[in-house]
Coordinates of C-alpha atoms and ligand atoms in Angstrom, one line a residue:
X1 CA 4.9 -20.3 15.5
X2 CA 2.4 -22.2 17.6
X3 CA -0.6 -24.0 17.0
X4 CA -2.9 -20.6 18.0
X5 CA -1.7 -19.2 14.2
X6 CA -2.4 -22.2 12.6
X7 CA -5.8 -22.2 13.9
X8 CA -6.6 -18.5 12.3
X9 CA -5.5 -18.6 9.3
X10 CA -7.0 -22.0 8.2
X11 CA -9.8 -21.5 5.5
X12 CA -13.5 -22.1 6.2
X13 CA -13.0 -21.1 9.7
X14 CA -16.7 -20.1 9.1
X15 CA -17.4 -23.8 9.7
X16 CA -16.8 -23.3 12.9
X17 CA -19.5 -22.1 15.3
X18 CA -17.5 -18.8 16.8
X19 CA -16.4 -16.2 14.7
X20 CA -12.1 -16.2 15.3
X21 CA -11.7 -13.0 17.7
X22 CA -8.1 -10.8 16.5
X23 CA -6.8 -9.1 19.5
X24 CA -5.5 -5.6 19.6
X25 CA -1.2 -5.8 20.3
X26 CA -0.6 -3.3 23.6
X27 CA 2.5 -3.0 25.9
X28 CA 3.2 -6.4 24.4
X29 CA -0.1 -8.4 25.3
X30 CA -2.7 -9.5 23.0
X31 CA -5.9 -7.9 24.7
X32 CA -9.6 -7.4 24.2
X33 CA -11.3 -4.2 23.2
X34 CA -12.3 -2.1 26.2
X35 CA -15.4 -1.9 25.8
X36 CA -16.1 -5.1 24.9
X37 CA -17.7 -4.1 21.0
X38 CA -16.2 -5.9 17.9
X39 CA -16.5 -5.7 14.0
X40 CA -17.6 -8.2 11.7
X41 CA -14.6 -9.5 9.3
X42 CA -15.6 -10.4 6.0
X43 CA -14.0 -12.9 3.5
X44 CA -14.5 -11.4 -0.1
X45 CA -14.1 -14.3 -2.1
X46 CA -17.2 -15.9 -0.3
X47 CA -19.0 -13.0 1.3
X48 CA -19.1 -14.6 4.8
X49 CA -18.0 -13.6 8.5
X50 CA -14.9 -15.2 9.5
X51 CA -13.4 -13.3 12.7
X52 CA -14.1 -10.2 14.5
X53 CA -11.9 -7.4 15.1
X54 CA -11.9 -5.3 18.3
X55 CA -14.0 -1.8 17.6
X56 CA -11.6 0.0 19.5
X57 CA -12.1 3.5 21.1
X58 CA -10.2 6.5 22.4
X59 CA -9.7 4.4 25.6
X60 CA -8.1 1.2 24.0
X61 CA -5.8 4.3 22.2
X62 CA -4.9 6.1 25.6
X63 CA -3.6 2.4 27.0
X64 CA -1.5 2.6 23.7
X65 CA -0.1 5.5 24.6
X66 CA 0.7 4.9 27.8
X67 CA 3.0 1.5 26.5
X68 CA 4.4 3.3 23.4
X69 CA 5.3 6.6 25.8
X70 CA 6.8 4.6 28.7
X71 CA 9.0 2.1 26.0
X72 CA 10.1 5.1 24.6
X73 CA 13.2 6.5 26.5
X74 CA 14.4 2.5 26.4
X75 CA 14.0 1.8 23.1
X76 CA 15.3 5.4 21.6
X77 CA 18.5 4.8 23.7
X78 CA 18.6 1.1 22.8
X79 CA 22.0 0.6 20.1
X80 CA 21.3 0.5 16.7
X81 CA 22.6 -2.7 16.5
X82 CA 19.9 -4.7 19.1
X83 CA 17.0 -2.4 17.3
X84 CA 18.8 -4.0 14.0
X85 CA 18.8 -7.8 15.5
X86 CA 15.1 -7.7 16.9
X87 CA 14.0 -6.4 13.6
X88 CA 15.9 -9.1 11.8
X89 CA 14.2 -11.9 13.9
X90 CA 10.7 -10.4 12.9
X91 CA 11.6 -10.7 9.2
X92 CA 13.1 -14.4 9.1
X93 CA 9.6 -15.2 10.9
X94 CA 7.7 -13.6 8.6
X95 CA 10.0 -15.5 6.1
X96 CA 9.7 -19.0 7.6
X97 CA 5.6 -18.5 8.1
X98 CA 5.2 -17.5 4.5
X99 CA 3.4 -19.9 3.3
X100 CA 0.6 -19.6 6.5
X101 CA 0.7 -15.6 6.4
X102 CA 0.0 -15.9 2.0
X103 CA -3.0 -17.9 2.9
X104 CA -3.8 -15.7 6.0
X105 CA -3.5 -12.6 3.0
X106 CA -5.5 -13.9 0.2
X107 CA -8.5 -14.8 2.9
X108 CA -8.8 -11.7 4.3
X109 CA -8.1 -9.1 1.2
X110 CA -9.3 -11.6 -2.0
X111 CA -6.4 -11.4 -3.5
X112 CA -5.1 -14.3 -5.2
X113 CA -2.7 -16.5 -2.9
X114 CA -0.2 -17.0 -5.5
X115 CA 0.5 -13.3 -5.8
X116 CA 0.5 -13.1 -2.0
X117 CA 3.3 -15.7 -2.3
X118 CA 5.7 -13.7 -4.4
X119 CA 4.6 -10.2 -3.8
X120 CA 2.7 -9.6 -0.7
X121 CA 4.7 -11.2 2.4
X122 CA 8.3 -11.1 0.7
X123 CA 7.9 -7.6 0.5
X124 CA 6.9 -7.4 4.3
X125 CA 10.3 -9.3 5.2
X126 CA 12.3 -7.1 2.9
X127 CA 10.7 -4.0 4.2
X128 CA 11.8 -4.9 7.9
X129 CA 15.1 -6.5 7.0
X130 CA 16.0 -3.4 4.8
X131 CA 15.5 -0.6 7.1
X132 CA 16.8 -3.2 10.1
X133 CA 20.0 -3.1 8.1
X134 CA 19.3 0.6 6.7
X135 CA 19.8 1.9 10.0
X136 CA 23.8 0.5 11.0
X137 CA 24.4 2.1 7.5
X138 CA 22.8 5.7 8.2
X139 CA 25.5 8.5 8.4
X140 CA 24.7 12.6 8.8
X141 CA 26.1 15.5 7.6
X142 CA 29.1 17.7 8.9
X143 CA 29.7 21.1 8.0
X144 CA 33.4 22.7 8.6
X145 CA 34.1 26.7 8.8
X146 CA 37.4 27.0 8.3
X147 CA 38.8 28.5 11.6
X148 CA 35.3 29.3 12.8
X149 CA 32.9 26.4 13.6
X150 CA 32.1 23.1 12.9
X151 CA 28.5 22.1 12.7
X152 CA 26.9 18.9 12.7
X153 CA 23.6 17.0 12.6
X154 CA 22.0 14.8 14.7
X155 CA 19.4 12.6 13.5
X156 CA 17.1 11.9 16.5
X157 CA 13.7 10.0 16.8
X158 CA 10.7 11.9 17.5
X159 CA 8.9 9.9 20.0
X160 CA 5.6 8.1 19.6
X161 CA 4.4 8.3 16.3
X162 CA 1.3 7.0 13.9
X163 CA 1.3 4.9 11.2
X164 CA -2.1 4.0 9.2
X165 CA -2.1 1.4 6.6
X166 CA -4.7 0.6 4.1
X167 CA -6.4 -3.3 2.5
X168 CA -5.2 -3.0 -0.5
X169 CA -1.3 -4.5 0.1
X170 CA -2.3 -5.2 3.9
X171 CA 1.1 -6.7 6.0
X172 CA 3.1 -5.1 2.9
X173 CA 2.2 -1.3 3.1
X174 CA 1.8 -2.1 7.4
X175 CA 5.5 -3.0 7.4
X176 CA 6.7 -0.5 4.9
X177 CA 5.9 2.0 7.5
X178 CA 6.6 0.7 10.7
X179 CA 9.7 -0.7 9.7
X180 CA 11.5 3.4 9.3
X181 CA 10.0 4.0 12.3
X182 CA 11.0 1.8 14.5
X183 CA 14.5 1.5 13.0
X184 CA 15.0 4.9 13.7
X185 CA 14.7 4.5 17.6
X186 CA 10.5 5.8 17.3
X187 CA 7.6 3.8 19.4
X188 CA 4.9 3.5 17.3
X189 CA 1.2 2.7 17.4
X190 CA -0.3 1.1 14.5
X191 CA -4.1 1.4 12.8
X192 CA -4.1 -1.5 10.2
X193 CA -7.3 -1.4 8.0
X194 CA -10.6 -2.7 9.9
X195 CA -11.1 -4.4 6.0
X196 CA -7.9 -6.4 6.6
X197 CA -6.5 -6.6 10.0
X198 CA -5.4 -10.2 9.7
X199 CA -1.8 -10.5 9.3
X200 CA -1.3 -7.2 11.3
X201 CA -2.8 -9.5 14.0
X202 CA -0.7 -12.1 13.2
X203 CA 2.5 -10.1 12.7
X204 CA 1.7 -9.1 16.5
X205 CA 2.3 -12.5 17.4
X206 CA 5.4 -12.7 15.6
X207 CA 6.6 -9.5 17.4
X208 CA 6.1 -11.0 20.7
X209 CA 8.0 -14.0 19.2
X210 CA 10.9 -12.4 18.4
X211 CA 11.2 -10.6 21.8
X212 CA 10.5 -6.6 20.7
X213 CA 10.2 -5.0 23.9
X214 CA 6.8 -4.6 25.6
X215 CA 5.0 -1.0 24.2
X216 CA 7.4 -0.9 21.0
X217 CA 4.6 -1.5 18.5
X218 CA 1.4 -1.3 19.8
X219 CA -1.6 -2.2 17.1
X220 CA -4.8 -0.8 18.1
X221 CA -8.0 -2.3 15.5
X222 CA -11.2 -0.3 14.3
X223 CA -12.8 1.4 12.3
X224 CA -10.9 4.6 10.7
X225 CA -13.3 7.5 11.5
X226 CA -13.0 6.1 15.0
X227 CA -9.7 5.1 16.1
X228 CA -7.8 6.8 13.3
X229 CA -9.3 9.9 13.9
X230 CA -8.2 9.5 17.1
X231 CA -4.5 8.4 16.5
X232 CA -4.4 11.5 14.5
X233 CA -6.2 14.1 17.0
X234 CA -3.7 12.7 19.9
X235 CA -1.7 15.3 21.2
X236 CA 1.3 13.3 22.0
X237 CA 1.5 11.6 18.4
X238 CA 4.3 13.6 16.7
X239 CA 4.2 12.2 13.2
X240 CA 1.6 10.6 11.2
X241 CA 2.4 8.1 8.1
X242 CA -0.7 7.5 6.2
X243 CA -1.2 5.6 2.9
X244 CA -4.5 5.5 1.6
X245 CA -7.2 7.6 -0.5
X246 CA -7.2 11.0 -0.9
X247 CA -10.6 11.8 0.5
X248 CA -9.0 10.5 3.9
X249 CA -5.5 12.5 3.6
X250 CA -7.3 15.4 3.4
X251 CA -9.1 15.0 6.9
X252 CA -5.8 13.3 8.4
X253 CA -3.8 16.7 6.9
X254 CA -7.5 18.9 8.2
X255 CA -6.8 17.3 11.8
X256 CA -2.6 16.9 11.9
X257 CA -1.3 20.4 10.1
X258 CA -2.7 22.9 13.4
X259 CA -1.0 20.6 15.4
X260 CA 2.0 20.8 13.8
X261 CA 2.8 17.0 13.5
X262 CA 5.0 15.8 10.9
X263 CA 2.7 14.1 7.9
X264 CA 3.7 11.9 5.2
X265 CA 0.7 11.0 3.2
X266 CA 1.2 8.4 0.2
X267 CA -2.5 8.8 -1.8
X268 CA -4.4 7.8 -4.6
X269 CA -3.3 7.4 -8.6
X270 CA -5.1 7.5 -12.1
X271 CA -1.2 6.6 -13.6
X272 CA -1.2 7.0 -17.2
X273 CA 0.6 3.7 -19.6
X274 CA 1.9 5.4 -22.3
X275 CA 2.5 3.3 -25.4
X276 CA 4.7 4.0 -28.1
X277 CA 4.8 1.7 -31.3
X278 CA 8.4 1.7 -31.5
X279 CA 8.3 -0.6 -28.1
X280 CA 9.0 -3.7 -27.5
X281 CA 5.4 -5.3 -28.2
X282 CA 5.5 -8.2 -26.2
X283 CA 7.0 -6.8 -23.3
X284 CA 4.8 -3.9 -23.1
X285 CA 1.5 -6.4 -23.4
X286 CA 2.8 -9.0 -20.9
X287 CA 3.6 -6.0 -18.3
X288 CA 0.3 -4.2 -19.4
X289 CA -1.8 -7.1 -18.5
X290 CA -0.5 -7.3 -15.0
X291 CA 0.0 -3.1 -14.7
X292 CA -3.7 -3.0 -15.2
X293 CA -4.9 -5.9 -13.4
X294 CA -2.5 -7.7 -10.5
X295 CA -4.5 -7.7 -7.3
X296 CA -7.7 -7.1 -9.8
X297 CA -6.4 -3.5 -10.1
X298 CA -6.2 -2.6 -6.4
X299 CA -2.6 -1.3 -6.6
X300 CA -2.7 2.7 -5.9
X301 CA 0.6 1.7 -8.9
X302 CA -1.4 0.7 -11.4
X303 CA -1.8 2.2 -14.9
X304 CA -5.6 2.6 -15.1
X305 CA -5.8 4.9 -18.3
X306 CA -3.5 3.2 -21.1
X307 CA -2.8 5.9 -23.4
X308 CA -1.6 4.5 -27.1
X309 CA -0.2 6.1 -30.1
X310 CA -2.6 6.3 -32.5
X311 CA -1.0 3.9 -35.4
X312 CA -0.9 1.2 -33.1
X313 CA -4.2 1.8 -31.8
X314 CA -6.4 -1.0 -33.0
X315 CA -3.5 -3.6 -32.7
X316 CA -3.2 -3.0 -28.8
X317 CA -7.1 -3.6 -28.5
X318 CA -7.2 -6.5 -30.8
X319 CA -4.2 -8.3 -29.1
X320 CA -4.6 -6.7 -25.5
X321 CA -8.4 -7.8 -25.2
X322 CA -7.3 -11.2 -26.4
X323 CA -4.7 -11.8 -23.3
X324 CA -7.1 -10.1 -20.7
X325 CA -10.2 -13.3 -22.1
X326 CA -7.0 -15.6 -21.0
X327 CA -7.1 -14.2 -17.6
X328 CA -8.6 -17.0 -14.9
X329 CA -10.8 -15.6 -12.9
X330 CA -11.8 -17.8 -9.2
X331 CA -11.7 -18.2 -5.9
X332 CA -8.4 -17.0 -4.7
X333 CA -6.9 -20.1 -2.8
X334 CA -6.5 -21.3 -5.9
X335 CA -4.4 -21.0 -9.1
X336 CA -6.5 -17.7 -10.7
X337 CA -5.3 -14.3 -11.9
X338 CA -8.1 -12.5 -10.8
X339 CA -9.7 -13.0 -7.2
X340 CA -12.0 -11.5 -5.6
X341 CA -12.1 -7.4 -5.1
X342 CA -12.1 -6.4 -1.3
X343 CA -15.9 -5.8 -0.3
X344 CA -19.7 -5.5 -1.2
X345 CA -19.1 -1.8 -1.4
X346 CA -16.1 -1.6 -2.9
X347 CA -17.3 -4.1 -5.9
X348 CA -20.5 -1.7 -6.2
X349 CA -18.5 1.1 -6.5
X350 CA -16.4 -0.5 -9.2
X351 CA -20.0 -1.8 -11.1
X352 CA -21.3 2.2 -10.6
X353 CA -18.0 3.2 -12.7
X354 CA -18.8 0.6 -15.5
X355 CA -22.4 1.8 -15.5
X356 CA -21.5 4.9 -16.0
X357 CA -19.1 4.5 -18.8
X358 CA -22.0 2.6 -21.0
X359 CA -24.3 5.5 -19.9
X360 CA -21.9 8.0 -21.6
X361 CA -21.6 5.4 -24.8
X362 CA -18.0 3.8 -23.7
X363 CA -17.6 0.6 -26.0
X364 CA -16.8 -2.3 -23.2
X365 CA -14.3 -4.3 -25.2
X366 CA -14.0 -7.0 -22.7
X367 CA -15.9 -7.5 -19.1
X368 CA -18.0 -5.2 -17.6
X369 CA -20.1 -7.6 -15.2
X370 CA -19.8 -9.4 -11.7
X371 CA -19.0 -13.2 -12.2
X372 CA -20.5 -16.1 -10.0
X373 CA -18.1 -18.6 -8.9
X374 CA -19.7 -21.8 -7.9
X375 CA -18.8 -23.4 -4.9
X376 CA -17.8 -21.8 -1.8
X377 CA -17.3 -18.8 -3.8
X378 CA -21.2 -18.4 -4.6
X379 CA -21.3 -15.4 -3.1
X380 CA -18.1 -13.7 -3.3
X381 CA -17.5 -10.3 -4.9
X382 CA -15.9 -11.4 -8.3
X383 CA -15.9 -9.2 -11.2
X384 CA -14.2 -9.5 -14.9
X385 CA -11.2 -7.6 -16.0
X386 CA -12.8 -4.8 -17.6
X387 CA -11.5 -2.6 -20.8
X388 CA -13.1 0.4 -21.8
X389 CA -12.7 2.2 -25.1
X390 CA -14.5 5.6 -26.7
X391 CA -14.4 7.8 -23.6
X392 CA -13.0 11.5 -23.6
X393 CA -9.9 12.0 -21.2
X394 CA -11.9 14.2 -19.2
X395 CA -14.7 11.9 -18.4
X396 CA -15.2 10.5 -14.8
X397 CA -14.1 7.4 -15.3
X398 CA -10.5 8.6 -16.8
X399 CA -10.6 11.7 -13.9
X400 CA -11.8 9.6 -10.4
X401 CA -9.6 6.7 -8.9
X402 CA -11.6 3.4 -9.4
X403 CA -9.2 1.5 -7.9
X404 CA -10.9 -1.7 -9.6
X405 CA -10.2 -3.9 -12.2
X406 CA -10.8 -1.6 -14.8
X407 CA -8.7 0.4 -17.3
X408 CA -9.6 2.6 -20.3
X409 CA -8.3 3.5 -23.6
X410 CA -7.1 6.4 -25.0
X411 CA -5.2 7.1 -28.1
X412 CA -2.8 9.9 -29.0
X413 CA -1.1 11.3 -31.8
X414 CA 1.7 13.5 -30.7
X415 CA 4.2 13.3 -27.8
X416 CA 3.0 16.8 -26.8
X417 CA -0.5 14.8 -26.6
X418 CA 0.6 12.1 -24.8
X419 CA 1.9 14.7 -21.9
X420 CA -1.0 16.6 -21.7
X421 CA -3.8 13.6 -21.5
X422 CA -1.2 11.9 -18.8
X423 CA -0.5 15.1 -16.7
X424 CA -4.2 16.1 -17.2
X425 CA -5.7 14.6 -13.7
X426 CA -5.8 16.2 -10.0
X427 CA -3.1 13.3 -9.6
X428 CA 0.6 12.4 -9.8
X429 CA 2.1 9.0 -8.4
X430 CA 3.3 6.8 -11.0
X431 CA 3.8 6.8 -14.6
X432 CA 5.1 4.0 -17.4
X433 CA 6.5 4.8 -20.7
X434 CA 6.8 2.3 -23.3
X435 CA 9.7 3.4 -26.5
X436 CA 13.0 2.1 -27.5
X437 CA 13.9 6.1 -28.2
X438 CA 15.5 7.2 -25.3
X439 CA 15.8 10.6 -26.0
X440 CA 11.9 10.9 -26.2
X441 CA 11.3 8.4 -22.4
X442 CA 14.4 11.0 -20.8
X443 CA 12.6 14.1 -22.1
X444 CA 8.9 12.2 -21.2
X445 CA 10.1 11.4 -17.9
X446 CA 11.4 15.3 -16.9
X447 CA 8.0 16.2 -18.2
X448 CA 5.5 14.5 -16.7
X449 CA 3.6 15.3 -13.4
X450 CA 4.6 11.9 -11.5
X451 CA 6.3 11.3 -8.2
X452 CA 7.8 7.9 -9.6
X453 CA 8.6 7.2 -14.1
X454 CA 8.7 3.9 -15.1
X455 CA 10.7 3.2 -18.1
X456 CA 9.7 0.1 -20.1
X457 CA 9.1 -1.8 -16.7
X458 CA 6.1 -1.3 -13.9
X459 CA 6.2 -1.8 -10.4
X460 CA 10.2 -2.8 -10.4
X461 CA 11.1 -1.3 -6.9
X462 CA 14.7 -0.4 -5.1
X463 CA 13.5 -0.1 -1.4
X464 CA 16.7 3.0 -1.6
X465 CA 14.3 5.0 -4.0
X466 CA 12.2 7.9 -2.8
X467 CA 8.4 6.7 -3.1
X468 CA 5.0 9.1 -3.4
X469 CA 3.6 11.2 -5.3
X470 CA 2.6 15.0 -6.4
X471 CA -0.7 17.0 -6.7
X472 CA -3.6 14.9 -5.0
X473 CA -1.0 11.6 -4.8
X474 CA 0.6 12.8 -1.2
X475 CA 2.9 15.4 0.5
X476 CA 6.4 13.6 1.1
X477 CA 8.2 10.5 -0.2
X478 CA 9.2 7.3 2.0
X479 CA 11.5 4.5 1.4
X480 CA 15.2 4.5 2.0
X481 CA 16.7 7.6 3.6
X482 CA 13.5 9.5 3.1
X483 CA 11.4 7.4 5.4
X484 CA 14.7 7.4 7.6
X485 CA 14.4 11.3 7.4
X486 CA 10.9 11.2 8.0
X487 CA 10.8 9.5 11.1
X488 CA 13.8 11.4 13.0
X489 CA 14.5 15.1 13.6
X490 CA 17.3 16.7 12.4
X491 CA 19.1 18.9 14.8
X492 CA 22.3 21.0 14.1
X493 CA 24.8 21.1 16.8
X494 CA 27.3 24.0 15.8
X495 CA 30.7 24.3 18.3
X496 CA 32.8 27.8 17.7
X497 CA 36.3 26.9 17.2
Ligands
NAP501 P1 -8.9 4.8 3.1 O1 -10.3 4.5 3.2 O2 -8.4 6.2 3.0 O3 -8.3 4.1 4.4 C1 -6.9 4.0 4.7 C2 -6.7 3.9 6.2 O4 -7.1 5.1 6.8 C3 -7.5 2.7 6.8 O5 -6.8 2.1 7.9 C4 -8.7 3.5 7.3 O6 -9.3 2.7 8.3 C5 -8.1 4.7 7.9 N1 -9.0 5.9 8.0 C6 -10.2 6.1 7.5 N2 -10.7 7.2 7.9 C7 -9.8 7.8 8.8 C8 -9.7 9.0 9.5 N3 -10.7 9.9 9.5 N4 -8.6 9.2 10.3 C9 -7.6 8.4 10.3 N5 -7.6 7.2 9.6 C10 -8.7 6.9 8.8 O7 -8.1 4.0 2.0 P2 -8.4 2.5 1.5 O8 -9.7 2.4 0.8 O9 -8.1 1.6 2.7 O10 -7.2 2.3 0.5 C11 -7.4 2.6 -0.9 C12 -6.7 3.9 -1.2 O11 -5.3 3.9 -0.8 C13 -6.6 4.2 -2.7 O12 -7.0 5.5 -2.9 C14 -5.2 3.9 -3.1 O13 -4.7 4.6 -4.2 C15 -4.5 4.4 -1.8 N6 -3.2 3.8 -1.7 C16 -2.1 4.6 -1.9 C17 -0.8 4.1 -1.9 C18 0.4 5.0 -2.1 O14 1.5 4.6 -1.8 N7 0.2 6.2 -2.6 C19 -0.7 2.8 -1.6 C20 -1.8 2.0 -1.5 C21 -3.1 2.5 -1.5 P3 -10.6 1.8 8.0 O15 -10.2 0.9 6.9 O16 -10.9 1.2 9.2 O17 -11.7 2.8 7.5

């Protein structure tokens, strides 16, 4: 990649005079809003303006339209195979830019650079190589009547379709996405968050790169009520893929559903740890400690209300609060745990949740208060890993998504317990069980209200699983052959013999 990628995704940019200027990706061209308005970019971990995003409109939308209708017919008819090799070529450049697009990651979201090393831009390589490779492997289903018919299926793409990606995992949950789609023979056009729309904009660059055909992927920046309101109202979007809060999947599902477009929504969590004291102690604390606070608890994954059996109550706190004081909190270019949390708002949010808690007489066992970094970091929107004991399972705090890092503690007595405080919340995406009895995690895992069960492990992840979630966690899973399925039709062909 050139020298223009360099250039962004230096740090302290904001010593330079202009604000950097990302570029929407349409019909294959790096282009300026229409109408000429942009949005302030903020760095969290030092509070300053350090690019500017196009605030797109409904007119920047129709031109993405226009490119992903008219690349359509080529690229649905295009082989498998080519669809395969560009795709390919996008992931080794995402692999051999690593280092640039970890740094790009950690400026724009906060997130520590080290985690953006092993987690965040791998997993945007692997999501495009696996469904790249997914797609030579697909195979559909027959259905022979003796001496009658045979019937088959056809697995066809639907056209132009949406996908809408939240800041939390930015280039991660953006590929995860449009990687099904556009395997499957779909055009797409793209909404990245306005809160992180760097390495979407740099990942353009690496499209045009790798030679994907003008219009394939088109990625339109600006502010969700705006342009993602938009994406979803458009009459010739057939399918929507969304990940992000609940709140917002209910106005994507409010606008889509009377349209009849297909939706997959992947939403928000409050994912119960359950802790047995038969598990394997250090295990369980090691995994607990990142489970509750990688990406300072900004995973939609992570297990926010820790739920412990009530002999090994006092232990966990005693020995969990000790590990979570180890946890190095800083500016996220360098070697911390905890960086900064996305935004302003988003950290006030977080301090609104804690100030509740101590309103309602929660014991804060550890944190609880925004830290100052000195330095460059002055300003930047830190906070301390926060624990929270005494509250009832009902309470706000162990109800609403904080999304923060925060996590309370409940204790329990009997499996039955266990089950009803975990299943007890309007959500259902992820779970983790901690026991050496297997009988009680196979029983557990049939019982509880969760799209995904994790077993003595967290966040372990087979890109062939189905992933999302039940009640207010989303409608539909993805990955593997279920994004495959979502983003083609299936058509029955039946011939009378
Ligand atoms: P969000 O506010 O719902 O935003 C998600 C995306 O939707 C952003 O690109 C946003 O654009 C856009 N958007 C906002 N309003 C819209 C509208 N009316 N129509 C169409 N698009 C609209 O969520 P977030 O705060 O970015 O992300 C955090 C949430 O995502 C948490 O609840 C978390 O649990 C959830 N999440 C879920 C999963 C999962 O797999 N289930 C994974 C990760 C995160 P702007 O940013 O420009 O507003």
């Amino acid at each position: 990649m050139g020298a223009p990628f360099l250039f962004w995704v230096l740090r302290g940019m904001a010593d330079i005079a202009l604000p950097m200027k990302l570029l929407n990706y349409i019909n294959g061209q790096l282009n300026e809003p229409l109408s000429g308005k942009w949005l302030n970019n903020i760095e969290p971990a030092t509070g300053l303006v350090y690019s500017q995003i196009p605030d797109s409109t409904a007119e920047d939308l129709q031109a993405a339209m226009e490119a992903a209708s008219a690349a359509y017919p080529a690229w649905a008819a295009t082989e498998a195979a080519e669809r395969s090799r560009i795709m390919l070529r996008i992931a080794h450049l995402i692999e051999e830019n690593l280092e640039l697009l970890a740094q790009a990651e950690s400026q724009d979201n906060g997130k520590p650079v080290g985690l953006a090393r092993v987690m965040d831009i791998p997993r945007a390589a692997a999501n495009i190589s696996f469904f790249a490779t997914a797609i030579l492997h697909q195979n559909t289903e027959t259905h022979y009547n003796q001496g009658h018919s045979l019937n088959y299926t056809l697995r066809q793409p639907i056209g132009v379709v949406g996908c809408i990606s939240p800041w939390n995992l930015p280039l991660y949950l953006f590929t995860w996405k449009i990687a099904p789609a556009l395997a499957a023979g779909n055009t797409v056009i793209a909404k990245p968050s306005e809160i992180t729309p760097l390495t979407a904009f740099l990942f353009s660059q690496l499209c045009i790169e790798a030679g994907l055909p003008a219009g394939v992927l088109n990625i339109v920046h600006g502010r969700g009520g705006q342009i993602g309101q938009a994406l979803t109202e458009h009459p010739k979007v057939k399918a929507i893929s969304f990940t992000g809060g609940t709140a917002t999947g209910k106005v994507i599902a409010a606008t889509a559903a009377p349209m009849f477009k297909k939706l997959s929504l992947e939403l928000g969590g409050k994912n119960p740890n359950i802790i047995f004291a038969d598990c394997d102690w250090e295990d369980m604390l090691n995994t607990t400690i990142r489970s509750s606070f990688a990406n300072q608890g900004q995973i939609c994954l992570c297990g926010s209300r820790i739920i412990v059996e009530r002999s090994v109550y006092e232990r966990f706190k005693t020995d969990f609060v000790a590990r979570v004081k180890q946890l190095r909190i800083g500016d996220p270019s360098e070697d911390v745990n905890i960086g900064a949390v996305v935004s302003e708002p988003h950290m006030n949010k977080i301090l609104g949740y804690i100030e509740s808690a101590r309103q309602q007489g929660a014991q804060i066992l550890t944190g609880g208060n925004r830290v100052q970094v000195p330095g460059r970091c002055a300003n930047g929107y830190f906070l301390e890993p926060t624990v929270i004991d005494g509250l009832g399972a009902d309470c706000n705090l162990n109800q609403e998504e904080i999304f923060g890092p925060v996590v309370t503690i409940i204790a329990f007595d009997t499996v039955e317990e266990a089950l009803d405080i975990a299943n007890g919340t309007p959500y259902g995406l992820a779970a983790t069980l901690w026991t050496q009895n297997l009988t009680r995690a196979h029983q557990m895992a049939e019982k509880l209200d969760s799209g995904i069960v994790w077993v003595n492990c967290w966040l372990v992840r087979d890109l062939r699983t189905p992933f999302g979630g039940v009640k207010q966690s989303g409608v539909g899973r993805e990955g593997g052959w279920e994004a495959l399925k979502f983003f083609t039709e299936a058509k029955n062909v039946c011939i009378k013999l």
